[in-house]
Short mmCIF file of C-alpha atoms in Angstrom, two decimals:
data_model
loop_
_atom_site.label_atom_id
_atom_site.label_comp_id
_atom_site.label_asym_id
_atom_site.label_seq_id
_atom_site.Cartn_x
_atom_site.Cartn_y
_atom_site.Cartn_z
CA GLU E 38 2.17 -17.82 -0.01
CA ASP E 39 2.99 -14.73 2.05
CA GLN E 40 0.34 -13.78 4.61
CA VAL E 41 -0.17 -10.80 6.88
CA THR E 42 -2.77 -10.71 9.66
CA GLN E 43 -3.49 -7.58 11.62
CA SER E 44 -5.32 -7.31 14.92
CA PRO E 45 -7.52 -5.92 16.18
CA GLU E 46 -9.61 -4.99 13.13
CA ALA E 47 -10.81 -1.88 14.92
CA LEU E 48 -9.74 -0.08 18.09
CA ARG E 49 -11.32 2.84 19.87
CA LEU E 50 -9.21 4.69 22.45
CA GLN E 51 -9.54 7.78 24.55
CA GLU E 52 -7.09 10.59 23.89
CA GLY E 53 -3.92 9.85 25.87
CA GLU E 54 -4.68 6.11 26.22
CA SER E 55 -1.67 4.19 24.92
CA SER E 56 -2.03 0.86 23.08
CA SER E 57 -0.44 -1.48 20.56
CA LEU E 58 -1.46 -2.81 17.16
CA ASN E 59 -0.33 -6.27 16.09
CA CYS E 60 0.87 -7.55 12.72
CA SER E 61 1.58 -11.28 12.37
CA TYR E 62 3.26 -12.44 9.22
CA THR E 63 4.20 -15.61 7.37
CA VAL E 64 6.79 -15.17 4.67
CA SER E 65 9.38 -17.44 3.09
CA GLY E 66 12.15 -14.94 3.69
CA LEU E 67 11.55 -11.44 5.02
CA ARG E 68 13.19 -8.61 3.06
CA GLY E 69 11.33 -5.88 4.89
CA LEU E 70 8.24 -5.10 6.95
CA PHE E 71 6.47 -1.82 6.35
CA TRP E 72 3.93 0.24 8.29
CA TYR E 73 1.66 2.70 6.54
CA ARG E 74 -1.09 5.04 7.68
CA GLN E 75 -4.15 5.52 5.48
CA ASP E 76 -6.81 8.19 5.88
CA PRO E 77 -10.24 7.60 4.27
CA GLY E 78 -10.14 7.98 0.48
CA LYS E 79 -6.40 8.74 0.48
CA GLY E 80 -3.30 6.82 -0.50
CA PRO E 81 -1.26 5.01 2.16
CA GLU E 82 1.37 7.20 3.82
CA PHE E 83 4.72 5.54 4.59
CA LEU E 84 5.67 5.37 8.27
CA PHE E 85 8.44 2.80 8.90
CA THR E 86 10.53 0.02 7.40
CA LEU E 87 11.92 -2.74 9.63
CA TYR E 88 14.44 -5.25 8.31
CA SER E 89 15.44 -7.64 11.08
CA ALA E 90 14.20 -9.05 14.37
CA GLY E 91 14.96 -6.79 17.30
CA GLU E 92 14.86 -3.61 15.24
CA GLU E 93 12.84 -0.65 16.52
CA LYS E 94 11.93 2.69 14.93
CA GLU E 95 10.17 5.73 16.35
CA LYS E 96 8.38 8.73 14.97
CA GLU E 97 6.58 11.16 17.26
CA ARG E 98 4.00 9.09 19.21
CA LEU E 99 4.58 5.91 17.15
CA LYS E 100 7.09 3.15 17.73
CA ALA E 101 7.40 0.04 15.58
CA THR E 102 9.10 -3.17 16.68
CA LEU E 103 9.84 -6.45 14.90
CA THR E 104 10.25 -10.07 15.96
CA LYS E 105 10.66 -13.15 13.77
CA LYS E 106 6.89 -13.66 13.54
CA GLU E 107 5.23 -10.35 14.26
CA SER E 108 5.50 -6.61 14.46
CA PHE E 109 3.91 -4.17 16.86
CA LEU E 110 2.99 -0.55 16.36
CA HIS E 111 2.91 1.12 19.76
CA ILE E 112 0.98 4.36 20.06
CA THR E 113 1.84 6.47 23.10
CA ALA E 114 -0.57 9.14 24.40
CA PRO E 115 -2.46 9.31 21.08
CA LYS E 116 -4.28 12.39 19.86
CA PRO E 117 -7.45 12.57 17.72
CA GLU E 118 -5.32 13.31 14.64
CA ASP E 119 -3.79 9.84 15.00
CA SER E 120 -7.15 8.37 13.95
CA ALA E 121 -6.64 6.41 10.72
CA THR E 122 -6.28 2.90 9.36
CA TYR E 123 -2.82 1.48 9.99
CA LEU E 124 -1.57 -1.01 7.43
CA CYS E 125 1.23 -3.53 7.77
CA ALA E 126 2.94 -5.04 4.72
CA VAL E 127 5.78 -7.45 3.99
CA GLN E 128 8.22 -7.78 1.14
CA ALA E 129 9.76 -11.19 0.58
CA TRP E 130 12.95 -12.49 -0.97
CA GLY E 131 12.70 -14.52 -4.13
CA GLY E 132 10.18 -14.60 -6.93
CA GLY E 133 11.55 -11.45 -8.52
CA ALA E 134 8.74 -9.29 -7.16
CA ASP E 135 9.13 -6.19 -5.04
CA GLY E 136 5.38 -5.89 -4.55
CA LEU E 137 4.11 -5.64 -1.00
CA THR E 138 1.69 -8.07 0.65
CA PHE E 139 -0.65 -6.08 2.89
CA GLY E 140 -2.77 -6.96 5.87
CA LYS E 141 -6.32 -5.67 6.02
CA GLY E 142 -5.42 -2.99 8.55
CA THR E 143 -6.44 -1.78 11.99
CA HIS E 144 -8.99 1.04 12.01
CA LEU E 145 -7.98 3.27 14.93
CA ILE E 146 -10.27 5.90 16.41
CA ILE E 147 -9.02 8.29 19.08
CA GLN E 148 -11.79 10.04 20.94
CA PRO E 149 -11.12 13.47 22.51
CA ASP L 242 2.05 15.05 -0.59
CA SER L 243 4.04 11.97 -1.65
CA GLY L 244 5.10 13.40 -5.01
CA VAL L 245 3.27 10.63 -6.92
CA THR L 246 0.45 11.90 -9.11
CA GLN L 247 -2.48 9.97 -10.53
CA THR L 248 -5.21 10.91 -12.97
CA PRO L 249 -8.14 10.89 -13.07
CA LYS L 250 -9.29 11.04 -9.44
CA HIS L 251 -12.64 9.51 -10.24
CA LEU L 252 -13.86 7.44 -13.15
CA ILE L 253 -17.37 6.13 -13.77
CA THR L 254 -17.93 3.77 -16.65
CA ALA L 255 -20.15 0.93 -17.79
CA THR L 256 -19.56 -2.80 -17.86
CA GLY L 257 -17.68 -4.00 -20.90
CA GLN L 258 -15.84 -0.72 -21.38
CA ARG L 259 -12.09 -0.01 -21.31
CA VAL L 260 -10.33 2.67 -19.26
CA THR L 261 -6.79 3.94 -18.79
CA LEU L 262 -5.37 5.15 -15.51
CA ARG L 263 -2.25 7.29 -15.46
CA CYS L 264 0.54 7.63 -12.91
CA SER L 265 3.61 9.86 -12.67
CA PRO L 266 6.20 8.65 -10.14
CA ARG L 267 8.23 10.82 -7.78
CA SER L 268 11.10 12.60 -9.42
CA GLY L 269 14.04 10.21 -9.75
CA ASP L 270 12.11 7.04 -8.91
CA LEU L 271 12.57 4.22 -11.41
CA SER L 272 10.08 1.64 -10.09
CA VAL L 273 6.33 1.97 -10.45
CA TYR L 274 3.81 -0.36 -8.80
CA TRP L 275 0.08 -0.69 -9.27
CA TYR L 276 -2.23 -1.83 -6.47
CA GLN L 277 -5.98 -2.43 -6.25
CA GLN L 278 -7.89 -1.76 -3.03
CA SER L 279 -11.37 -3.12 -2.51
CA LEU L 280 -13.39 -3.45 0.68
CA ASP L 281 -13.27 -7.24 0.77
CA GLN L 282 -9.75 -7.91 -0.57
CA GLY L 283 -7.78 -5.06 0.88
CA LEU L 284 -4.70 -3.73 -0.93
CA GLN L 285 -3.43 -6.15 -3.57
CA PHE L 286 -0.30 -5.86 -5.67
CA LEU L 287 -1.00 -5.99 -9.40
CA ILE L 288 2.21 -5.30 -11.32
CA GLN L 289 5.62 -3.64 -11.12
CA TYR L 290 7.69 -1.83 -13.75
CA TYR L 291 11.33 -0.86 -13.38
CA ASN L 292 12.90 1.64 -15.75
CA GLY L 293 10.49 0.79 -18.54
CA GLU L 294 10.54 -2.98 -18.18
CA GLU L 295 7.99 -5.26 -16.55
CA ARG L 296 9.55 -6.53 -13.32
CA ALA L 297 6.92 -8.67 -11.66
CA LYS L 298 3.26 -9.57 -11.72
CA GLY L 299 1.01 -10.07 -8.76
CA ASN L 300 -2.73 -10.74 -8.79
CA ILE L 301 -3.35 -9.03 -12.10
CA LEU L 302 -6.19 -10.24 -14.32
CA GLU L 303 -5.55 -10.98 -17.99
CA ARG L 304 -8.02 -8.20 -18.85
CA PHE L 305 -5.63 -5.73 -17.22
CA SER L 306 -2.32 -4.55 -18.64
CA ALA L 307 0.19 -1.84 -17.93
CA GLN L 308 3.22 -0.14 -19.38
CA GLN L 309 5.90 2.31 -18.35
CA PHE L 310 7.04 4.91 -20.84
CA PRO L 311 10.52 6.37 -21.43
CA ASP L 312 9.68 9.40 -19.27
CA LEU L 313 8.85 6.81 -16.52
CA HIS L 314 5.15 7.59 -16.26
CA SER L 315 2.95 4.52 -16.27
CA GLU L 316 -0.51 3.61 -17.49
CA LEU L 317 -2.80 0.84 -16.29
CA ASN L 318 -5.31 -0.36 -18.86
CA LEU L 319 -8.45 -2.12 -17.70
CA SER L 320 -10.67 -3.72 -20.34
CA SER L 321 -13.95 -5.65 -20.52
CA LEU L 322 -14.82 -4.09 -17.20
CA GLU L 323 -17.03 -5.92 -14.73
CA LEU L 324 -18.90 -4.67 -11.68
CA GLY L 325 -16.33 -6.36 -9.48
CA ASP L 326 -13.56 -4.19 -10.89
CA SER L 327 -14.95 -1.22 -8.99
CA ALA L 328 -12.20 -0.26 -6.54
CA LEU L 329 -9.51 2.24 -5.67
CA TYR L 330 -6.44 1.86 -7.85
CA PHE L 331 -3.17 3.14 -6.43
CA CYS L 332 0.15 3.73 -8.03
CA ALA L 333 3.30 3.72 -5.93
CA SER L 334 6.91 4.46 -6.75
CA SER L 335 10.27 3.69 -5.23
CA ALA L 336 13.84 4.66 -5.99
CA GLY L 337 14.83 1.30 -7.41
CA GLU L 338 14.80 -2.40 -6.88
CA GLY L 339 15.15 -4.02 -3.53
CA VAL L 340 14.07 -3.15 -0.06
CA ASP L 341 13.09 0.47 -0.14
CA GLU L 342 9.93 2.24 0.79
CA GLN L 343 7.15 2.73 -1.72
CA TYR L 344 5.36 6.05 -1.86
CA PHE L 345 1.71 5.97 -2.87
CA GLY L 346 -0.29 8.35 -5.00
CA PRO L 347 -3.77 9.63 -4.11
CA GLY L 348 -5.48 6.91 -6.14
CA THR L 349 -8.14 6.66 -8.83
CA ARG L 350 -11.60 5.60 -7.73
CA LEU L 351 -13.17 3.46 -10.45
CA THR L 352 -16.89 2.81 -10.44
CA VAL L 353 -18.28 0.33 -12.96
CA THR L 354 -22.06 0.50 -13.41
#
């Protein structure tokens, strides 16, 4: 069974204080690893897809990296508007399903 | 705005009742996915349709069913509702099969009383 574990569950940072969120995964064969951002009461917003170990992607203050067992979402000099829950998900080969397996997320608060 | 629309935004109903949630995918997307999000379980994949055909099932209860119509919109039917079915229900769409990003709608909040 595919599993995704995110840590920490919650993180409070000061504006400008860089940090990293962790996503550990167990999957029979990784097709893709996805990062989403979710604001309260809203649908998840797509951020990145990573396909293979060593891959990195960046968008504004966010950078996602992937190894064979985990992914990191690095947040550089965050601003209050970066406050949200960040979700990690995996998609596996086999089984005929394209559905994503999600972690429970990291609730990030950036204080001004 | 992801381009995925869902109706209604909120739904309040009683135990034992049946409801239908509706989703319109992004223009051109052939795959539709349904997910349930509750506080204790997180986001869980329920079912996928591709171009009108059921593609895969996840953790979907037998009381739940879905379909995708020729115009590619999808409906999720929930019957014999229980208190534990109260959750946010999201629809997502993607261009096709395989490894491509899924874009989520705004969700329907279902409250069963």
